[in-house]
mmCIF file of C-alpha atoms and ligand atoms in Angstrom:
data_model
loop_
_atom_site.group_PDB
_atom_site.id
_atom_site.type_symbol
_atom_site.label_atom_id
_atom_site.label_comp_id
_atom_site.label_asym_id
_atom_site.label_seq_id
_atom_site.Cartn_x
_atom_site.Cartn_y
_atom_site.Cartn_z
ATOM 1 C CA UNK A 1 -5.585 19.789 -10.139
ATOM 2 C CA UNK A 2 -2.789 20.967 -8.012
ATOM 3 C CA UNK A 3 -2.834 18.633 -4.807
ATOM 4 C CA UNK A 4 -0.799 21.499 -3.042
ATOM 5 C CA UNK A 5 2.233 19.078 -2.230
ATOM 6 C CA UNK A 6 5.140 20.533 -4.550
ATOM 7 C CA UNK A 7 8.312 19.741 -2.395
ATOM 8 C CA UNK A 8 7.076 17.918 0.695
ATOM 9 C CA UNK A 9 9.320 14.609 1.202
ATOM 10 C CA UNK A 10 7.656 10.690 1.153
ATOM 11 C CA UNK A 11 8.375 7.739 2.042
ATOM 12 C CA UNK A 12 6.948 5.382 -0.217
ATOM 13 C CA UNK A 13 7.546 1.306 0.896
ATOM 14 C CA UNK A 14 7.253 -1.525 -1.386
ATOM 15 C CA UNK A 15 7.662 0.579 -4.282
ATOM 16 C CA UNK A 16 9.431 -0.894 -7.611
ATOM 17 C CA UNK A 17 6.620 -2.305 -8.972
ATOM 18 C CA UNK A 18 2.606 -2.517 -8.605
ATOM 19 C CA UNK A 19 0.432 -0.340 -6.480
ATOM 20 C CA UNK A 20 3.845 1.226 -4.287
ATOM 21 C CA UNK A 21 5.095 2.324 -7.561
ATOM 22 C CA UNK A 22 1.568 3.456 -9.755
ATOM 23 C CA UNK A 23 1.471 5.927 -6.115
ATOM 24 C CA UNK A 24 5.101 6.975 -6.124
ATOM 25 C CA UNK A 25 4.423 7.939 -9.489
ATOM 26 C CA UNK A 26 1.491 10.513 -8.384
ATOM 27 C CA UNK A 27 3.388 11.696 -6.062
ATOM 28 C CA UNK A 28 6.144 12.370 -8.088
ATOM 29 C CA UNK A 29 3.965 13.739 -10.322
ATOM 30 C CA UNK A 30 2.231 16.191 -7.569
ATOM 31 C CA UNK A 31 6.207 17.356 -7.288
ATOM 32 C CA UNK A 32 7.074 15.371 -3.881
ATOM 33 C CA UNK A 33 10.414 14.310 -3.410
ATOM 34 C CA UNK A 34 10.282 10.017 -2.900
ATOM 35 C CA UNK A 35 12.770 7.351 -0.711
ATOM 36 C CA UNK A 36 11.455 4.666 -2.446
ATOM 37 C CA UNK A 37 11.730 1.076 -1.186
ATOM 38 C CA UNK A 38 11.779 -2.522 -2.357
ATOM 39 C CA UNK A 39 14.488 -5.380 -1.477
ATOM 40 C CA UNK A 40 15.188 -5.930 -5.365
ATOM 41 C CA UNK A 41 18.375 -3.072 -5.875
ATOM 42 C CA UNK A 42 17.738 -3.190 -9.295
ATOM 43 C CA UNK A 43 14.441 -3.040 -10.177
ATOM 44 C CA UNK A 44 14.322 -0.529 -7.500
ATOM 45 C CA UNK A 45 16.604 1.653 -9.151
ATOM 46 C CA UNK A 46 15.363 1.187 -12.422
ATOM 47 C CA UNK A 47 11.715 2.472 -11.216
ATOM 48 C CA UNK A 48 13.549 5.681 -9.289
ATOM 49 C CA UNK A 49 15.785 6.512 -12.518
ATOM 50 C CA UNK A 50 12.722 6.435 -14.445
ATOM 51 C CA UNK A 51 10.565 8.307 -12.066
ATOM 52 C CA UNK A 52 12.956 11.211 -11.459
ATOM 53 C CA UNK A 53 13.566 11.458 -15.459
ATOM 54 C CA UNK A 54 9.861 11.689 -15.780
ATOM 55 C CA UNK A 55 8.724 14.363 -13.091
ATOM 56 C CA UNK A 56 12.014 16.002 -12.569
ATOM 57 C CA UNK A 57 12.393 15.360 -8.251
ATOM 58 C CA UNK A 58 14.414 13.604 -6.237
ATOM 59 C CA UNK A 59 14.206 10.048 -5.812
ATOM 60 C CA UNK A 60 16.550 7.928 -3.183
ATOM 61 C CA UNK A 61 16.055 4.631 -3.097
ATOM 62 C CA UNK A 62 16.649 1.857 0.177
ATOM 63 C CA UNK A 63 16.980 -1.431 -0.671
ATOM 64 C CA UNK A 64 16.061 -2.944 1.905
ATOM 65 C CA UNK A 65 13.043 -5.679 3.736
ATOM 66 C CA UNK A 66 10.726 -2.919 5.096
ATOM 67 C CA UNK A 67 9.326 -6.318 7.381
ATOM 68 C CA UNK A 68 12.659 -6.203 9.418
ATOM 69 C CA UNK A 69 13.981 -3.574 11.837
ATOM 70 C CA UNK A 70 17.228 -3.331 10.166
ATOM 71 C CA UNK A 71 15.142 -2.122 6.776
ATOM 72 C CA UNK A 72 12.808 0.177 8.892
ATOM 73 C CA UNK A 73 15.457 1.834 10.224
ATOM 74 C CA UNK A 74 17.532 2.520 7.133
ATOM 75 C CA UNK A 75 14.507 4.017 5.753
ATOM 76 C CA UNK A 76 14.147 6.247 8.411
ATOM 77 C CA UNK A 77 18.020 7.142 8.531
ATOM 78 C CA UNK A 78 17.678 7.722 4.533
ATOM 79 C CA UNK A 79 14.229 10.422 5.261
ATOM 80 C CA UNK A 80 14.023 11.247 9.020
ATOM 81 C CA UNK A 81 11.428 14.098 7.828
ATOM 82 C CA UNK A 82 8.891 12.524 5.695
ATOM 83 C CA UNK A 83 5.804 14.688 5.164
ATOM 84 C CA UNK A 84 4.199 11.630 3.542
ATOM 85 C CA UNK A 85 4.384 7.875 4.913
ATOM 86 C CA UNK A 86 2.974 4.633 2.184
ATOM 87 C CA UNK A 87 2.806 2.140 4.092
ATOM 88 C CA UNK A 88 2.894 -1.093 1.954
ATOM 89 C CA UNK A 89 4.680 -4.282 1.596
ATOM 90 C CA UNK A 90 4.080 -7.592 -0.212
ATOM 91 C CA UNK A 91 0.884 -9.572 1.086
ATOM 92 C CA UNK A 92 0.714 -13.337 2.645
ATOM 93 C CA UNK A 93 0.523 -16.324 0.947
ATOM 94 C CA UNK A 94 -2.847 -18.002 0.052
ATOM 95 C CA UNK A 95 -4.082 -21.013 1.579
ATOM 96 C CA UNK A 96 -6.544 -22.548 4.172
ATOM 97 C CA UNK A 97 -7.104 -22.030 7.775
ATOM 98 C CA UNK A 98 -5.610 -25.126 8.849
ATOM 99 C CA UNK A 99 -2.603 -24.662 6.918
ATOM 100 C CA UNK A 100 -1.134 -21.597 9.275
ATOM 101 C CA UNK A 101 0.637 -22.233 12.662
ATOM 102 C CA UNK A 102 2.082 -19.866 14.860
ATOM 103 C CA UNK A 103 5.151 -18.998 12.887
ATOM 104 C CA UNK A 104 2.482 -17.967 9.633
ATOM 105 C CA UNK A 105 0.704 -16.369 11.834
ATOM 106 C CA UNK A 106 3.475 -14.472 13.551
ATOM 107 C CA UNK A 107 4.914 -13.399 9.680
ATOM 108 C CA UNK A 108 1.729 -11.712 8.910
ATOM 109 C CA UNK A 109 1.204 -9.935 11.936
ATOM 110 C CA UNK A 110 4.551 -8.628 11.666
ATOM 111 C CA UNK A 111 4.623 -8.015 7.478
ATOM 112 C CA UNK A 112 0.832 -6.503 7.174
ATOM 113 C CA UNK A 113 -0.017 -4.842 10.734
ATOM 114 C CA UNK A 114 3.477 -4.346 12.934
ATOM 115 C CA UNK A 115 5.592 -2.905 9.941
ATOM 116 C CA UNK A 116 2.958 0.157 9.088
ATOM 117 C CA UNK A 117 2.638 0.188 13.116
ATOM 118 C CA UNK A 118 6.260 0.805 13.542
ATOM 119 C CA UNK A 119 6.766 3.366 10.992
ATOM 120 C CA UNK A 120 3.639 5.190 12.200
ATOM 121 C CA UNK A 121 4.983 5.079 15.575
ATOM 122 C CA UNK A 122 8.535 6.607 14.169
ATOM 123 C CA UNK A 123 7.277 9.054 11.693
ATOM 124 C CA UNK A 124 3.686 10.537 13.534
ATOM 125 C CA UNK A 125 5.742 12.247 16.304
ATOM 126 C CA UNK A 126 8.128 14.611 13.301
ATOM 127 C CA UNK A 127 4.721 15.352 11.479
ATOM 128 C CA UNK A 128 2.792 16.150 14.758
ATOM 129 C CA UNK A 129 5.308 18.650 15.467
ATOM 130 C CA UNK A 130 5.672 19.921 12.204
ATOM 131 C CA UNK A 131 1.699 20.119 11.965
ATOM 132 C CA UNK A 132 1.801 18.375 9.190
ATOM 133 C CA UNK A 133 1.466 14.752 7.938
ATOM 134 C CA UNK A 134 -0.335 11.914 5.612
ATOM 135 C CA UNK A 135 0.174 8.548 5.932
ATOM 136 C CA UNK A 136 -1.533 6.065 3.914
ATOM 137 C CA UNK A 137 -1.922 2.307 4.644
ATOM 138 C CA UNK A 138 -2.317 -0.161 1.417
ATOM 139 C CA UNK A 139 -4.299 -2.847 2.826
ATOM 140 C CA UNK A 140 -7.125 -4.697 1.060
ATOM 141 C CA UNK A 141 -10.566 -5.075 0.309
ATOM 142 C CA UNK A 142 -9.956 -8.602 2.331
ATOM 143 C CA UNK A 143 -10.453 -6.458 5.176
ATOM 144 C CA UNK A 144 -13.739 -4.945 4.692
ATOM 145 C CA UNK A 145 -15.183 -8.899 2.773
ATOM 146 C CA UNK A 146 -13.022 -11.666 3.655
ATOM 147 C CA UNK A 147 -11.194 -13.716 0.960
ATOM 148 C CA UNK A 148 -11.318 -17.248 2.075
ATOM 149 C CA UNK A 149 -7.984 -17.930 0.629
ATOM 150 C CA UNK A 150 -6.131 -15.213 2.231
ATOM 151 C CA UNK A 151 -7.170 -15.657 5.776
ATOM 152 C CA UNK A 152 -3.853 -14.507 6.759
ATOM 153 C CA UNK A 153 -4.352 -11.154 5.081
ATOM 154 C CA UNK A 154 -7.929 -10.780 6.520
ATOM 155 C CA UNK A 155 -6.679 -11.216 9.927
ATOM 156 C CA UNK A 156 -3.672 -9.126 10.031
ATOM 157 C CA UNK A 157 -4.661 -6.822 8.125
ATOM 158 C CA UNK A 158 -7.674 -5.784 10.813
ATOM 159 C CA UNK A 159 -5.447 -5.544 12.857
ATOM 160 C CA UNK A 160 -3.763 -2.895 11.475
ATOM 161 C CA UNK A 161 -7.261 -1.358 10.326
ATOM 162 C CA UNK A 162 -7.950 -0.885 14.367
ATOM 163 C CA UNK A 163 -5.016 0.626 15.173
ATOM 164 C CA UNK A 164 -5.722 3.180 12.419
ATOM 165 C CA UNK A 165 -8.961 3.407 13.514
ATOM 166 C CA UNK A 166 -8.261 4.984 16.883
ATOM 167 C CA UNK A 167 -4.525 6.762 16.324
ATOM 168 C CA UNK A 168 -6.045 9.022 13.203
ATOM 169 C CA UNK A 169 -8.833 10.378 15.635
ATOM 170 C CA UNK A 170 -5.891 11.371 18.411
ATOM 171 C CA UNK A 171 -3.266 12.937 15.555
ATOM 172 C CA UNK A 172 -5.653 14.536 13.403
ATOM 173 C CA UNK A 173 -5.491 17.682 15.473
ATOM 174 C CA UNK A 174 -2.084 18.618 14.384
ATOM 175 C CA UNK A 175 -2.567 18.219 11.211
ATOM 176 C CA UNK A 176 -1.520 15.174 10.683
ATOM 177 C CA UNK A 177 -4.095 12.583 8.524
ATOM 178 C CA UNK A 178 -3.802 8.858 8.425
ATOM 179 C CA UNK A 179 -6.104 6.469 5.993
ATOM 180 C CA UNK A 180 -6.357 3.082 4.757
ATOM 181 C CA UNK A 181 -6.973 2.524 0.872
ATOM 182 C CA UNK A 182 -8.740 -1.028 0.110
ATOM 183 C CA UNK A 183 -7.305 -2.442 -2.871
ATOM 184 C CA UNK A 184 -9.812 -4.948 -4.720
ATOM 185 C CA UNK A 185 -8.402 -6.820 -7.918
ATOM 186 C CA UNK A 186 -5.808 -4.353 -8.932
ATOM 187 C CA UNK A 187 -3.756 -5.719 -12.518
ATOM 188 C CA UNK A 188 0.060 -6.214 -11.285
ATOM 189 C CA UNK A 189 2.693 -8.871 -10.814
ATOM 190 C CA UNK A 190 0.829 -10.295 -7.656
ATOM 191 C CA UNK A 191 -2.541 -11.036 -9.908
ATOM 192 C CA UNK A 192 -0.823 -11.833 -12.387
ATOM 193 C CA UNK A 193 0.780 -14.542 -10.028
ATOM 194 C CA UNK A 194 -2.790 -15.375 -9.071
ATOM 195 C CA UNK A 195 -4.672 -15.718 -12.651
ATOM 196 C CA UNK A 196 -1.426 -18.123 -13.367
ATOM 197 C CA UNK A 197 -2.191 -20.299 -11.180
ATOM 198 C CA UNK A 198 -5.729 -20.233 -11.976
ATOM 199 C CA UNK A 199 -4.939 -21.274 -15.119
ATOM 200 C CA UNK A 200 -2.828 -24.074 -14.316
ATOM 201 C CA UNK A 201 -5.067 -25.693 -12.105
ATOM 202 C CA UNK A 202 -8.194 -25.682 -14.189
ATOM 203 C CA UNK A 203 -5.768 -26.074 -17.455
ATOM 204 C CA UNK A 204 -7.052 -23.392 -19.321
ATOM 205 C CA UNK A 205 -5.531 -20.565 -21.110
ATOM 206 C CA UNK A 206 -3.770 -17.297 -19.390
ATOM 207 C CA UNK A 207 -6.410 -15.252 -22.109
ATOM 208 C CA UNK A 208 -9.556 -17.556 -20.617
ATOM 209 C CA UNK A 209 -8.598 -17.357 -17.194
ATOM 210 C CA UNK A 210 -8.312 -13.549 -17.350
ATOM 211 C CA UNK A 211 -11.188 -12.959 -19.028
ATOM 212 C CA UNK A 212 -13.137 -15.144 -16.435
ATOM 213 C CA UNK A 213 -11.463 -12.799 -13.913
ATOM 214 C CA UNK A 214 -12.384 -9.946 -15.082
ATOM 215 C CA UNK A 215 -15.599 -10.523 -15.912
ATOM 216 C CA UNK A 216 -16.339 -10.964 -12.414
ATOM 217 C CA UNK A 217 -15.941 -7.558 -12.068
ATOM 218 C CA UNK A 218 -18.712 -4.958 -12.738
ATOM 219 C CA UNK A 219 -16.133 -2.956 -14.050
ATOM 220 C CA UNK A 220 -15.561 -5.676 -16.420
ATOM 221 C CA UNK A 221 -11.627 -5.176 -15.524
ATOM 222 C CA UNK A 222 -9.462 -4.980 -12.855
ATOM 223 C CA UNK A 223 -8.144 -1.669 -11.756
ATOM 224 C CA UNK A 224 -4.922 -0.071 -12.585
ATOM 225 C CA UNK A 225 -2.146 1.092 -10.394
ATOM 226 C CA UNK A 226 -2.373 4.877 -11.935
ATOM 227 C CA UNK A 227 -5.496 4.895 -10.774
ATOM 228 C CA UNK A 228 -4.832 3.283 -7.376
ATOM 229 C CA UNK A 229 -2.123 5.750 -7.304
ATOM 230 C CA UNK A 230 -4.498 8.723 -7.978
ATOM 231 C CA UNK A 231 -6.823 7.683 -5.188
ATOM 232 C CA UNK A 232 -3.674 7.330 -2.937
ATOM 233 C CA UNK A 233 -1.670 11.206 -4.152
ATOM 234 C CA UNK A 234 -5.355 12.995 -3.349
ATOM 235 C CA UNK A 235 -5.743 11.706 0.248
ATOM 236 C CA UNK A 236 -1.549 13.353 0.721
ATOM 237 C CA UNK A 237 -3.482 16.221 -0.441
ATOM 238 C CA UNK A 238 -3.758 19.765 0.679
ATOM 239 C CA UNK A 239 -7.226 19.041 0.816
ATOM 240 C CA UNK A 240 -7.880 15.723 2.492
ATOM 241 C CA UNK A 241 -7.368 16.910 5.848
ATOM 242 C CA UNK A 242 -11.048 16.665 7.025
ATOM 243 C CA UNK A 243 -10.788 12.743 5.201
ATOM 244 C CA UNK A 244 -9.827 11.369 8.565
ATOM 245 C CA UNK A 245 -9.224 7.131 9.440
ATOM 246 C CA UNK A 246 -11.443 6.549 6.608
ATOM 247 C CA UNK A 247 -11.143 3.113 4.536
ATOM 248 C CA UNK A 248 -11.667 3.532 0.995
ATOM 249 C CA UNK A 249 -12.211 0.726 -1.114
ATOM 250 C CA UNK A 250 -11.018 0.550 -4.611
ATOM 251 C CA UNK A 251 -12.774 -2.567 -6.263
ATOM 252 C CA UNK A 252 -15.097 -1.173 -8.880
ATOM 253 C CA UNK A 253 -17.671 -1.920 -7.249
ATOM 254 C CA UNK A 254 -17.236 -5.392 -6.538
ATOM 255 C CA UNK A 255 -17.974 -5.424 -2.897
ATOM 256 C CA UNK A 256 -21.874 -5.370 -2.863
ATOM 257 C CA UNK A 257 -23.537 -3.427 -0.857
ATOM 258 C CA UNK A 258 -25.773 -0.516 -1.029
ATOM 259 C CA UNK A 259 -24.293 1.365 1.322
ATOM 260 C CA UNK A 260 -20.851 1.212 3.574
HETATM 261 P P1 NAP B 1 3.392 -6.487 -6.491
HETATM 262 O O1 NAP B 1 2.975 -6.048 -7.835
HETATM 263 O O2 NAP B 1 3.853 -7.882 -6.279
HETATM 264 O O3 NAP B 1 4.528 -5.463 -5.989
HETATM 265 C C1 NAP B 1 5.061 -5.605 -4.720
HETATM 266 C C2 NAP B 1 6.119 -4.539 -4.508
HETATM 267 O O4 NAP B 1 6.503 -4.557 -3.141
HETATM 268 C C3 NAP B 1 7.397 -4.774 -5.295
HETATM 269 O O5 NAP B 1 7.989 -3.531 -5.568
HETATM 270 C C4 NAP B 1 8.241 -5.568 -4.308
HETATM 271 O O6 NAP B 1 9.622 -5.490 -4.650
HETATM 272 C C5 NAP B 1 7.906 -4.842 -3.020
HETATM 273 N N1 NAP B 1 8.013 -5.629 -1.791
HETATM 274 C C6 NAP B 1 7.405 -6.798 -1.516
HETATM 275 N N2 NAP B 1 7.728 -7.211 -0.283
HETATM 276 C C7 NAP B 1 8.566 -6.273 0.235
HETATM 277 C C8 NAP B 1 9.246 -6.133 1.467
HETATM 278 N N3 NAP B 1 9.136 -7.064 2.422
HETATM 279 N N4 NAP B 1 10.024 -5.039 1.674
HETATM 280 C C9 NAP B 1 10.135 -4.082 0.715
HETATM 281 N N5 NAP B 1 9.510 -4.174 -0.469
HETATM 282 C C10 NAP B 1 8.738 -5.251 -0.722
HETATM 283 O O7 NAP B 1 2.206 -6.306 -5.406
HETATM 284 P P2 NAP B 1 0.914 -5.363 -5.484
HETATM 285 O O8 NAP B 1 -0.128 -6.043 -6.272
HETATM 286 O O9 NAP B 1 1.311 -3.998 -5.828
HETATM 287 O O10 NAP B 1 0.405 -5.433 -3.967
HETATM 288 C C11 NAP B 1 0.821 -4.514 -2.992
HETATM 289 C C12 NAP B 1 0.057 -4.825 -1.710
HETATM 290 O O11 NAP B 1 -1.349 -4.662 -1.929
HETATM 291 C C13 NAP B 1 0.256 -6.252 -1.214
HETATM 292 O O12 NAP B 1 0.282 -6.280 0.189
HETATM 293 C C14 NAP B 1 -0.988 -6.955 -1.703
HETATM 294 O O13 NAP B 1 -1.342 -8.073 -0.927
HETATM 295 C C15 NAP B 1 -2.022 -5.845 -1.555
HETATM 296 N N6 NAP B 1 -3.182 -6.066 -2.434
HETATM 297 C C16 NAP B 1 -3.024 -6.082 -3.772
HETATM 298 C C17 NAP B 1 -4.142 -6.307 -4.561
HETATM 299 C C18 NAP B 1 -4.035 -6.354 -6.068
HETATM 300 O O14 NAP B 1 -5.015 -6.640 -6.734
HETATM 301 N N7 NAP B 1 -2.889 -6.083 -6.666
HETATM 302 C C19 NAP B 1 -5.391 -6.516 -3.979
HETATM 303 C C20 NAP B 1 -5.503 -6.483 -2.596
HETATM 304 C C21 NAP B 1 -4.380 -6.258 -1.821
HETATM 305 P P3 NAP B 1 10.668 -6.611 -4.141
HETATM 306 O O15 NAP B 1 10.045 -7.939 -4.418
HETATM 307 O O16 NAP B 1 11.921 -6.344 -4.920
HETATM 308 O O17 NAP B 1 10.849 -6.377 -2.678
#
């Protein structure tokens, strides 16, 4: 299917490795030229030398925090006319609700609602008046079903959800179409992190732990970033512009619920 985005410019954040990178590669594969972003120079550059080998369009990379002003605004001086905004950057840590005091608690408002904020707030403006736009938030699934371990992530995270909720209904006139896609158990380095520990603790295998994971799933897996990133190229589509402030889970099923 041609998603009807050959040459339009993104800015994809947090984008070396996992979900940033499995949509960076849709896009690039759609033909859209990518700033990608992560703070590791080298694995970043790795990913963009690979990606524009593969679909043939130009990748620039920043290397920079996308959390901090200073990295938000070399993005923006790198691709001051993105088409396409990802918003995405590397979730909180786990741990209980008494564990988090106002400095936690400032870090994930700031990493998983202000950042995608901020960059809306830059980028919406350009796209309004070109009358044309798609951002797309990577949040989670934490928002939709709490994970008790990730408080920090549920919170913030709504935050952001809100804001989304209300801004895509005011933009979506000109063309320009913001959504949120729910990541449930995806397979990359920040599960991986996750079944490790699992493992540890309960001193079992990586292979038991895994499989216990997974099987939790109806799927009977977790979910892959090509797929995530699939889900993420179709709603920068040509044809997602009636999909508007919608939050689309991607858990395989795992949230249960017969409807919503
Ligand atoms: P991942 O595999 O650990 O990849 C994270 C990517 O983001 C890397 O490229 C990393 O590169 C970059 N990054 C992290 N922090 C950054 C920052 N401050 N500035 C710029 N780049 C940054 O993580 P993932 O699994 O793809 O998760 C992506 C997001 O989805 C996270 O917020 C996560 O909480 C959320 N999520 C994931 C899942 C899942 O199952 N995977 C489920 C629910 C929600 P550098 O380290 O070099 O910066």
């Amino acid at each position: 299917m041609d998603l009807g985005i050959k040459g339009k410019r993104a800015i994809v954040c947090a984008s070396s490795k996992g979900l940033g990178r499995g949509v960076a590669e849709k896009l690039a594969e759609a033909g859209v030229n990518l700033t990608l972003n992560a703070r590791t120079e080298s694995t970043l550059r790795a990913t963009a030398d690979e990606i524009a080998g593969k679909y043939g369009v130009t990748v620039q990379i920043v290397a920079e925090d996308v959390t901090t002003e200073a990295g938000r605004l070399a993005l923006l001086r790198a691709e001051p006319n993105a088409d396409i905004l990802i918003n995405n950057a590397g979730g909180p840590p786990p741990g209980v609700w008494s564990d988090w005091g106002e400095e936690e608690w400032l870090k994930a408002i700031n990493n998983n609602m202000l950042t995608p904020i901020l960059l809306m707030n830059a980028i919406l403006p350009g796209m309004i008046e070109r009358k044309w736009g798609r951002v797309v938030n990577i949040t989670s699934g934490s928002v939709k079903a709490p994970i008790a371990q990730l408080g920090l992530s549920n919170a913030a995270r709504s935050g952001l959800t809100g804001f989304v909720a209300g801004t895509s209904r005011q933009v979506a006139r000109h063309g320009v179409i913001i959504n949120n896609l729910l990541p449930g158990s995806h397979d990359t380095d920040r599960t991986k992190g996750f079944i490790e520990r699992i493992a540890a603790t309960r001193n079992i295998s990586l292979e038991e732990a895994r499989a216990e994971a997974y099987a939790g799933n109806p799927t009977g897996r977790y979910g892959t970033a090509e797929e995530f990133g699939a889900a993420a190229a179709f709603l920068c589509s040509q044809f997602s512009g009636f999909i508007v402030g919608q939050n689309l889970l991607l858990d395989g099923g795992a949230f249960n619920s017969t409807m919503g």
